[in-house]
CSV table of C-alpha atoms and ligand atoms in Angstrom, one decimal:
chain,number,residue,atom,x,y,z
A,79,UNK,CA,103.7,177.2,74.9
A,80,UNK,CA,103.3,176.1,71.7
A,81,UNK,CA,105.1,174.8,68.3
A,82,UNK,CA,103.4,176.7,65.3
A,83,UNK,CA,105.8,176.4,62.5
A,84,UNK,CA,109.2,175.5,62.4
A,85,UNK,CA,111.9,175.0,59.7
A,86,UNK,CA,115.4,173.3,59.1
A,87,UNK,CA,118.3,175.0,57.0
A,88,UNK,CA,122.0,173.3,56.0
A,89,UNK,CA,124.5,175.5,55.7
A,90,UNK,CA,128.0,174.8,54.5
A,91,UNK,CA,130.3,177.3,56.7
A,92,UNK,CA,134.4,177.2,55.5
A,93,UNK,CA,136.8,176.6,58.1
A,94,UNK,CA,139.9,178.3,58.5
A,95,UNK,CA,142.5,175.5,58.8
A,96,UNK,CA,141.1,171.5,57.6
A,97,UNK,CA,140.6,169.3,60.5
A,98,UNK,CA,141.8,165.8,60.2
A,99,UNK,CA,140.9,163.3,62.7
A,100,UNK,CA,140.9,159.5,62.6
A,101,UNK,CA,137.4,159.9,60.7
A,102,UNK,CA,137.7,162.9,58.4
A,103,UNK,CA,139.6,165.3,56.8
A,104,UNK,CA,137.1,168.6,56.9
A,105,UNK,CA,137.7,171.6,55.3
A,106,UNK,CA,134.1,172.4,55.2
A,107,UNK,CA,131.3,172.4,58.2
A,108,UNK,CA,128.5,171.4,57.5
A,109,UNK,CA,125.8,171.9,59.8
A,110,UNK,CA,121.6,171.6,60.2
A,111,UNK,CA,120.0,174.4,62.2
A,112,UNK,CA,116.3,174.5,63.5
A,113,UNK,CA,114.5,177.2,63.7
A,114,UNK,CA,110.6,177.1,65.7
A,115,UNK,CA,108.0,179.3,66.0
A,116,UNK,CA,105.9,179.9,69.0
A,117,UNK,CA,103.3,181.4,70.4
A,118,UNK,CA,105.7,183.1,72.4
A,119,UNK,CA,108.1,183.8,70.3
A,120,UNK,CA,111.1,182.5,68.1
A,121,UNK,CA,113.8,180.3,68.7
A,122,UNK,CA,117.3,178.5,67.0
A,123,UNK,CA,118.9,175.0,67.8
A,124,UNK,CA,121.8,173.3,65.9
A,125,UNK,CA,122.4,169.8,64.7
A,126,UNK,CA,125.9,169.5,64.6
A,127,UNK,CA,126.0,165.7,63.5
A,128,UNK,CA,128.4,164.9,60.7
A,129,UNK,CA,127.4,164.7,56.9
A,130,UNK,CA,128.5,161.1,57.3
A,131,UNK,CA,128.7,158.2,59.8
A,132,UNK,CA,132.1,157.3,61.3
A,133,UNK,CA,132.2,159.5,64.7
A,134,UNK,CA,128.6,158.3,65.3
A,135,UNK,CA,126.0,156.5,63.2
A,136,UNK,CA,123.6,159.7,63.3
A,137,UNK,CA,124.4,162.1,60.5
A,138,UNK,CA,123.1,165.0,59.3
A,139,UNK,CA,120.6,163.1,56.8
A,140,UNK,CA,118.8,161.1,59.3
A,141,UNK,CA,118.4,163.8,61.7
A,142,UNK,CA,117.3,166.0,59.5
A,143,UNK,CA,114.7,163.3,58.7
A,144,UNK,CA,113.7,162.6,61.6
A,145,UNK,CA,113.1,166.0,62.8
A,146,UNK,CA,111.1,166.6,59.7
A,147,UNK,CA,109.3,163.4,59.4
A,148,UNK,CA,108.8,162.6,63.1
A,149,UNK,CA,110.0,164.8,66.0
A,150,UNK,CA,108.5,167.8,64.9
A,151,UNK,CA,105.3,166.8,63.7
A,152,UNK,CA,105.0,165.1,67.2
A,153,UNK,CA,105.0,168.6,69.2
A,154,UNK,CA,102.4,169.9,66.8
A,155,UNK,CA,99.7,171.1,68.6
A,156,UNK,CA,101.0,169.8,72.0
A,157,UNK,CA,100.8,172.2,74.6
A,158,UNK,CA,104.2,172.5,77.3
A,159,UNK,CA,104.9,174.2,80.1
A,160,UNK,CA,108.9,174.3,79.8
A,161,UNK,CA,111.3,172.9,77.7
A,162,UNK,CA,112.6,169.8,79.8
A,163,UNK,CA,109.1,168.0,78.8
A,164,UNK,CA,110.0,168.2,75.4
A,165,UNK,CA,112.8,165.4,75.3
A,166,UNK,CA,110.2,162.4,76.4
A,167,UNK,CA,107.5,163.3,73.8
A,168,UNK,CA,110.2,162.2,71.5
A,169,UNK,CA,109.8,158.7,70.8
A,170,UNK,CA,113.2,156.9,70.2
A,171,UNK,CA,114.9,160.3,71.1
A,172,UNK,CA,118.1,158.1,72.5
A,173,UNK,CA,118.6,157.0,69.2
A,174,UNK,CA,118.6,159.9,67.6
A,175,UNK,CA,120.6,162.5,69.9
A,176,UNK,CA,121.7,165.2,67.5
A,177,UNK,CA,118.3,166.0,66.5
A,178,UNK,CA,117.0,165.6,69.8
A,179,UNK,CA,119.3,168.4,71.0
A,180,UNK,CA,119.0,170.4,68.2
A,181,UNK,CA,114.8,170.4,69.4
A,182,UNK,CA,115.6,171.0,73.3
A,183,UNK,CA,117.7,173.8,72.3
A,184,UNK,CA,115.4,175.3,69.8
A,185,UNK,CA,112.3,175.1,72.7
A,186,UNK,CA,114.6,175.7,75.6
A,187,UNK,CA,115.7,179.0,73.5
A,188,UNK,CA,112.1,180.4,73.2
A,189,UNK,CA,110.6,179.8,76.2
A,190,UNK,CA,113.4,181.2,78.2
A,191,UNK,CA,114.1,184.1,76.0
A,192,UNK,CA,110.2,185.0,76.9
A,193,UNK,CA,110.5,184.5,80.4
A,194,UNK,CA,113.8,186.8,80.0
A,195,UNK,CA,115.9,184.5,81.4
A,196,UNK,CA,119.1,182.6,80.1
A,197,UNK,CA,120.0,179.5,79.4
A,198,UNK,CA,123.2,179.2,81.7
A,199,UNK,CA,121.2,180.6,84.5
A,200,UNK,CA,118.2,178.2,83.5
A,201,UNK,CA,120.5,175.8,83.4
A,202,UNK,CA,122.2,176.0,86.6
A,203,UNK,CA,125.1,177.8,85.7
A,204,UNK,CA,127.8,179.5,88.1
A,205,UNK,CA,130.6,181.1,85.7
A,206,UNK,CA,130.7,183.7,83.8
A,207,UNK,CA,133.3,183.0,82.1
A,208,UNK,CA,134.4,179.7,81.2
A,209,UNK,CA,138.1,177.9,80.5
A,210,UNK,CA,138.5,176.6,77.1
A,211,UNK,CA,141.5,174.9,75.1
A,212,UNK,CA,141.7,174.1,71.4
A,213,UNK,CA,141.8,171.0,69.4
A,214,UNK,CA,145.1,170.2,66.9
A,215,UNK,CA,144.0,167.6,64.7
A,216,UNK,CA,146.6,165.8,62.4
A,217,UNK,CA,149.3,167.2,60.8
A,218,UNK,CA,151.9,166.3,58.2
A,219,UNK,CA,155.1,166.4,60.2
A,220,UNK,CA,156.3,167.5,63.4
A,221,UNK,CA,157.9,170.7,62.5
A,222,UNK,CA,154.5,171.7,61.6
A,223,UNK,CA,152.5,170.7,64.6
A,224,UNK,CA,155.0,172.9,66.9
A,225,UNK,CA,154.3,175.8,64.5
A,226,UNK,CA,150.4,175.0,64.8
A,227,UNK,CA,150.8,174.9,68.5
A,228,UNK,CA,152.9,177.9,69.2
A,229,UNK,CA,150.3,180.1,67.1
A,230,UNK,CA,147.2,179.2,69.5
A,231,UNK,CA,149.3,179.3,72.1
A,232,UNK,CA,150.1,183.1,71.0
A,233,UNK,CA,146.6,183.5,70.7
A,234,UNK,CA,146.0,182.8,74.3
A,235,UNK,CA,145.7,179.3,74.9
A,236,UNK,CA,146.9,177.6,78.0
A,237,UNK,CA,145.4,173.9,77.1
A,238,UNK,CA,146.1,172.3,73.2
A,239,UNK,CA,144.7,168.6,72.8
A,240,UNK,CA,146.6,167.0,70.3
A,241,UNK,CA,144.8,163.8,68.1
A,242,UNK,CA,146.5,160.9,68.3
A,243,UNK,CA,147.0,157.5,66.5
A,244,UNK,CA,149.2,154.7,65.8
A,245,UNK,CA,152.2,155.7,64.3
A,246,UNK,CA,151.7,159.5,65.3
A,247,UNK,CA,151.8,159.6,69.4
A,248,UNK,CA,154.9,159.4,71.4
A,249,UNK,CA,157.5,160.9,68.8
A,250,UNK,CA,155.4,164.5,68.3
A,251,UNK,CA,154.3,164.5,72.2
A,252,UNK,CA,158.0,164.4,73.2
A,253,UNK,CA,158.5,167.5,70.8
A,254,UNK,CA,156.2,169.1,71.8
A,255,UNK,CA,157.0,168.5,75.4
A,256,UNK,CA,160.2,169.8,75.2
A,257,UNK,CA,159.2,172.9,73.4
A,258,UNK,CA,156.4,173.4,75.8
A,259,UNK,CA,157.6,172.4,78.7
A,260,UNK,CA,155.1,173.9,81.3
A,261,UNK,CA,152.0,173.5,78.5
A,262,UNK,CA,148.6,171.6,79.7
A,263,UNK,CA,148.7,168.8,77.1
A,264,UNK,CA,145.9,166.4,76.5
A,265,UNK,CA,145.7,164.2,74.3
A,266,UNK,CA,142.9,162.2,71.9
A,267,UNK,CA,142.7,158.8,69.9
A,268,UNK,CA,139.1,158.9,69.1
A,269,UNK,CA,139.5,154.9,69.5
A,270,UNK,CA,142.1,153.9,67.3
A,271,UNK,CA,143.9,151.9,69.8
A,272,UNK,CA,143.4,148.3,71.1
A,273,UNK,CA,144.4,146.5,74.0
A,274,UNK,CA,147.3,145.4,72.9
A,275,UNK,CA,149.0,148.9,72.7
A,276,UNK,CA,148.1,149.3,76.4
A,277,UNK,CA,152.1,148.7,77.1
A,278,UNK,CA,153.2,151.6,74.7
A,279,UNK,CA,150.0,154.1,75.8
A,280,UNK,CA,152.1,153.7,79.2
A,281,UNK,CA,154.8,155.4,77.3
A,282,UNK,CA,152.9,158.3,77.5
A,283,UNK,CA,153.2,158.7,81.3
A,284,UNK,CA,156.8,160.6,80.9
A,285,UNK,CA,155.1,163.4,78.9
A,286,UNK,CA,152.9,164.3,82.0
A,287,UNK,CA,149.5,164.4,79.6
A,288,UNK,CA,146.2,165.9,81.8
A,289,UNK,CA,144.4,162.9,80.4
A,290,UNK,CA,144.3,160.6,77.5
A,291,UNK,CA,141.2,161.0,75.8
A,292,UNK,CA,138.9,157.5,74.5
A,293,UNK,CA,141.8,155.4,73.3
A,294,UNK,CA,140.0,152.5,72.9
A,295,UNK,CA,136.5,151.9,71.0
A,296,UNK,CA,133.7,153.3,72.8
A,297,UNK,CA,132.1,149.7,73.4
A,298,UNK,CA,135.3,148.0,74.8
A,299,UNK,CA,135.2,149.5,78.4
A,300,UNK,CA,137.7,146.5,79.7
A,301,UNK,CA,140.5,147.6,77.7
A,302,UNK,CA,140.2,151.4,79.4
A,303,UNK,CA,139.7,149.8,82.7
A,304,UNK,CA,143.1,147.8,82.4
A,305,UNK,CA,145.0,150.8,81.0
A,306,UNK,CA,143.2,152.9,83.9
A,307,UNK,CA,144.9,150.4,85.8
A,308,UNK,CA,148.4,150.9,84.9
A,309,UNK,CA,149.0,154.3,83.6
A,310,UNK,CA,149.8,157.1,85.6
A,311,UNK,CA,148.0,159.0,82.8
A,312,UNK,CA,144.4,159.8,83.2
A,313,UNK,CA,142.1,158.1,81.4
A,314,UNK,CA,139.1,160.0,80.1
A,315,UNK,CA,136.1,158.5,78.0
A,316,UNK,CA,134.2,160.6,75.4
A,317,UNK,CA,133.0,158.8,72.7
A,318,UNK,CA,131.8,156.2,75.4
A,319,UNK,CA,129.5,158.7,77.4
A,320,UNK,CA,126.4,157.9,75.2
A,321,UNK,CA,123.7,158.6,78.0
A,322,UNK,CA,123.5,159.0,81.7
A,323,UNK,CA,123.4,155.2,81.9
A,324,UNK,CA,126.4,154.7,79.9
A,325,UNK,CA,128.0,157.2,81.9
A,326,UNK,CA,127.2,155.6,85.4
A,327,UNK,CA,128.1,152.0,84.3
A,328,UNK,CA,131.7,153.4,83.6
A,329,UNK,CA,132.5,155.4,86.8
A,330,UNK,CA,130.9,152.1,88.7
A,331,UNK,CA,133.5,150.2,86.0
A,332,UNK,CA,136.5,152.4,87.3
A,333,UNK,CA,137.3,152.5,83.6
A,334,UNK,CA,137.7,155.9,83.6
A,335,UNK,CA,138.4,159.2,86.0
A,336,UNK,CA,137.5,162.1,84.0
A,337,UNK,CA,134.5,161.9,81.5
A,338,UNK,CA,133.7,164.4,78.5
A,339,UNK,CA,130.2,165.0,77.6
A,340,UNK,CA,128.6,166.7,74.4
A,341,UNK,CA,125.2,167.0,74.7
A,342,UNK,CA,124.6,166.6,70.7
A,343,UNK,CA,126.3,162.9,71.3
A,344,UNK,CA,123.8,162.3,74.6
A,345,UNK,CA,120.6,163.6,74.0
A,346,UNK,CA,120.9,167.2,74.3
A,347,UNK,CA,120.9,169.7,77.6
A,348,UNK,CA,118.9,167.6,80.4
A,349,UNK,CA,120.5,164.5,79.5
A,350,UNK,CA,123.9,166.3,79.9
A,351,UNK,CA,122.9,167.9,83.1
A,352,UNK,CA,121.8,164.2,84.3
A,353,UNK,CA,125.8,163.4,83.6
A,354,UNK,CA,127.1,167.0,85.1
A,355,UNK,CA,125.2,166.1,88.5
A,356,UNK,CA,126.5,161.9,88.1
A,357,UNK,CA,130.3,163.1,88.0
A,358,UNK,CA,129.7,165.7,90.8
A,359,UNK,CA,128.1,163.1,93.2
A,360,UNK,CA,131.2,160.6,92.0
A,361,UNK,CA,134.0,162.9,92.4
A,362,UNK,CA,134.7,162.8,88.9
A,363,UNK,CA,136.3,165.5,86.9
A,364,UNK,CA,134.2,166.7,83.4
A,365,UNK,CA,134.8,168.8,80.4
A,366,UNK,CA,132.8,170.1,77.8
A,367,UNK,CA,133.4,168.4,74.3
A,368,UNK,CA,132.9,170.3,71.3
A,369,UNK,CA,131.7,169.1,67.6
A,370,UNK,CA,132.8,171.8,65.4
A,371,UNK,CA,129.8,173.9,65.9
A,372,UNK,CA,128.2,177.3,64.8
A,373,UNK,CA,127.5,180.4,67.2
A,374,UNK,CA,124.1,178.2,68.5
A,375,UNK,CA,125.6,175.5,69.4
A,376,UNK,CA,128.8,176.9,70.7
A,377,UNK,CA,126.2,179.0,72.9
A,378,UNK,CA,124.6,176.3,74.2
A,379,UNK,CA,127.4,174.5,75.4
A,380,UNK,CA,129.3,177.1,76.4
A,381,UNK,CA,126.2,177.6,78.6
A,382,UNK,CA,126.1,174.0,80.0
A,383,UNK,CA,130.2,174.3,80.6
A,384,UNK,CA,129.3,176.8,83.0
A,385,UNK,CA,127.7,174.3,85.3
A,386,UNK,CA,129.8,174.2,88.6
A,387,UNK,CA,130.5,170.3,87.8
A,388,UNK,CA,132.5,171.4,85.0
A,389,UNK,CA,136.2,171.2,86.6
A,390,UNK,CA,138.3,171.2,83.2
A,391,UNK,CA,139.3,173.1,80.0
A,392,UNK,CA,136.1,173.0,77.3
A,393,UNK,CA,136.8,171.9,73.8
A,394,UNK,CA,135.3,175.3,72.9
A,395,UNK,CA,137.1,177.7,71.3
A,396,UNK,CA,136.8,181.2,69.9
A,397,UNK,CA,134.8,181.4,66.8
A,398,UNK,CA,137.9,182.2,65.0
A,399,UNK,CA,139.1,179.0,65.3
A,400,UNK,CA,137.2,177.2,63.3
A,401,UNK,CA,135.2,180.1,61.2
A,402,UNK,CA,136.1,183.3,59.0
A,403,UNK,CA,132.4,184.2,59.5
A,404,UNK,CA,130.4,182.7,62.1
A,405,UNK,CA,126.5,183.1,61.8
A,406,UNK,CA,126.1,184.7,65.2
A,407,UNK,CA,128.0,187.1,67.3
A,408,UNK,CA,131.7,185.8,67.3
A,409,UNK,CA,132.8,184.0,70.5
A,410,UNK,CA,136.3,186.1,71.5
A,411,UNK,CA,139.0,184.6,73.4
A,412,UNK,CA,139.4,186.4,77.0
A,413,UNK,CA,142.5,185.5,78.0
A,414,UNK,CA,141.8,181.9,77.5
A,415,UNK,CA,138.5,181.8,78.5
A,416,UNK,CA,134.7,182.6,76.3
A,417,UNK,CA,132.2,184.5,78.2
A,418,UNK,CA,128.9,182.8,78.7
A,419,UNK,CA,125.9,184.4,76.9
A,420,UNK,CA,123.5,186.1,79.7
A,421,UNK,CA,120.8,187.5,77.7
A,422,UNK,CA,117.4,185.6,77.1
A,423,UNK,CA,117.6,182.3,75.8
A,424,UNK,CA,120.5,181.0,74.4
A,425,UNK,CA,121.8,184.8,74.3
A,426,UNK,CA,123.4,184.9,70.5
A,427,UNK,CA,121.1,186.6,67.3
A,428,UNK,CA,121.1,184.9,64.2
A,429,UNK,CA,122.6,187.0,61.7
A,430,UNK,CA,120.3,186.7,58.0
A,431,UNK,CA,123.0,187.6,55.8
A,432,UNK,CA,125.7,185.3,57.4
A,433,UNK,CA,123.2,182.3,56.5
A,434,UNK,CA,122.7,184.0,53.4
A,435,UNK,CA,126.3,184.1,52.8
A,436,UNK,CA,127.0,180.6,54.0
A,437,UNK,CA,124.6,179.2,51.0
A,438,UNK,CA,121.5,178.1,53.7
A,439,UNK,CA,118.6,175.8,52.1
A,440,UNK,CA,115.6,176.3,53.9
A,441,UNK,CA,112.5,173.6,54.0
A,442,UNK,CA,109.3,174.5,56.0
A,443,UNK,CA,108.3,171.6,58.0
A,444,UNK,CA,105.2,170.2,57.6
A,445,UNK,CA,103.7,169.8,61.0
A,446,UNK,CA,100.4,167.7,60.2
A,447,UNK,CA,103.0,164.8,58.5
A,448,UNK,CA,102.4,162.6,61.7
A,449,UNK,CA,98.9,163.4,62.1
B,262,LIG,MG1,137.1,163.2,71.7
């Protein structure tokens, strides 16, 4: 197959509730789609970077840039036989793995949606339907974290990762605790700890967490080795899991005994696959992060999540969620699980007036820029 034309669009899509983490407050989601032409047929991939650096030095800007400017214009005119050859035409793709995804999904979605066949099944997938949890980021007090937590757990959840910091850890996990007591808790600190809290991160042992989730900065793989060490909690790196390689250096490290992977933050599907098939050879138990995205890259995911590797509760909710209006067919809750698209491709439609709606700026990419 073949590129012919392609196009980004930003669209700004409201969410329900803000999310505050360590690096935002969002009230907002921005997000960069990519839409290709082919000879065979359409297809849609997302970008689901942030607008600024913080979680990772790609944004939203520099992908889009380099999808425009470079990426793109690379695949003009090249002729593939399926989507996996895609990633390695990319020159400097492990630098930039928000676009790089986005492209991979956007080829992967057209050339399996003309051979019929879906993603999750292209993919390797064995579930049909997948676990999921949901994501409480900050809030102001206690009281109103239990509130937060009892309505999703109404809704269905069974698993609620709470965001953690200094200064707001063990005090709102022993409330919660006691009025949850059977709930799967996990917990997330996005790397605001150092080594030097490693004494009171043990404190969390008593609240019988699944995991912790990245406490430390993603580069400083001693200090989660020493509190892997120590505390009876699991330790789970995500921000760390930058590649297959990373990924293998820090099972072979011990630094870690559950690993998260979002395959906007590694490269995109083949590179997250490569980690899937690392854990399962290592005995190691992996989740499906999420990043905030739209119906695309929700499907994607939710598509990789249903690898049988995949052992734990995805960080991919229901549409609702996050979104009033999502730009696809909404992901539902089913009991506390999201079905995993089976039709061609990536399995969703693309709904015109929801982009419409949700303010979409369109740009044509020029596909003779690099030549
Ligand atoms: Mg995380």
């Amino acid at each position: 197959m073949k590129i012919e034309a392609a196009e980004t669009l930003r669209i700004q899509l409201p969410l329900v509730n803000p999310f505050h983490t360590v690096h935002s407050e969002q009230s907002m989601r921005e997000l960069m789609l990519l839409h290709i032409t082919t000879d065979l047929g359409d297809g849609w991939g997302e970008c689901s970077a942030f607008p600024t650096a913080g979680y990772s030095q790609e944004t939203l800007d520099s992908a889009q840039n380099k999808i425009e400017s470079a990426f793109l214009p690379a695949l003009a005119g090249v002729e593939f036989d399926e989507w996996r050859e895609v990633r390695d035409l990319l020159v400097g793709w492990e630098q930039s793995p928000a676009a790089t995804h986005a492209i991979e999904t956007a080829v992967a979605d057209a050339s399996l949606a003309a051979l019929g066949r879906s993603l999750a099944d292209d993919l390797g997938g064995t579930k049909s339907l997948i676990q999921v949890g949901v994501v409480v980021g900050f809030e102001s007090d206690i009281e109103t974290l239990l509130g937060v937590v009892a309505g999703y757990v109404a809704d269905g959840y069974k698993r609620v990762k709470v965001k953690i910091r200094p200064g707001w850890d063990i005090d709102p996990l022993q409330a919660l605790r006691s009025a949850f007591p059977s709930l799967a808790l996990q917990v997330d600190a996005n790397g605001s700890y150092s080594a030097a809290d490693i004494e009171r991160l043990c404190g969390l042992d008593a609240i019988e967490l699944l995991m912790i989730e990245q406490p430390f900065p993603a580069d400083d793989l001693e200090a989660h080795l020493k509190l892997a060490g120590v505390s009876a909690t699991p330790v789970c790196l995500d921000e760390s899991i930058t590649s297959s390689t990373a990924a293998r250096r820090a099972i072979e490290m011990g630094a870690c005994s559950i690993v998260s992977v979002k395959p906007s933050m590694v490269g995109g599907l083949s590179e997250a696959v490569a980690i899937h098939d690392l854990c399962v050879d290592a005995g190691i138990d992996l989740w499906c992060g999420g990043m905030l995205e739209s119906g695309i890259g929700r499907a994607a995911a939710v598509a990789l999540a249903s690898l049988p590797g995949f052992t734990l509760a995805a960080d991919l909710s229901a549409s609702d969620r996050y979104f009033a209006r999502d730009i696809t067919e909404p992901f539902l809750l089913e009991g506390s699980a999201l079905r995993v698209p089976n039709g061609p491709g990536i399995g969703v439609h693309v709904e015109n007036d929801a982009l419409l709606e949700h303010g979409a700026v369109r740009r044509t990419i020029d596909l003779t820029a690099g030549l």
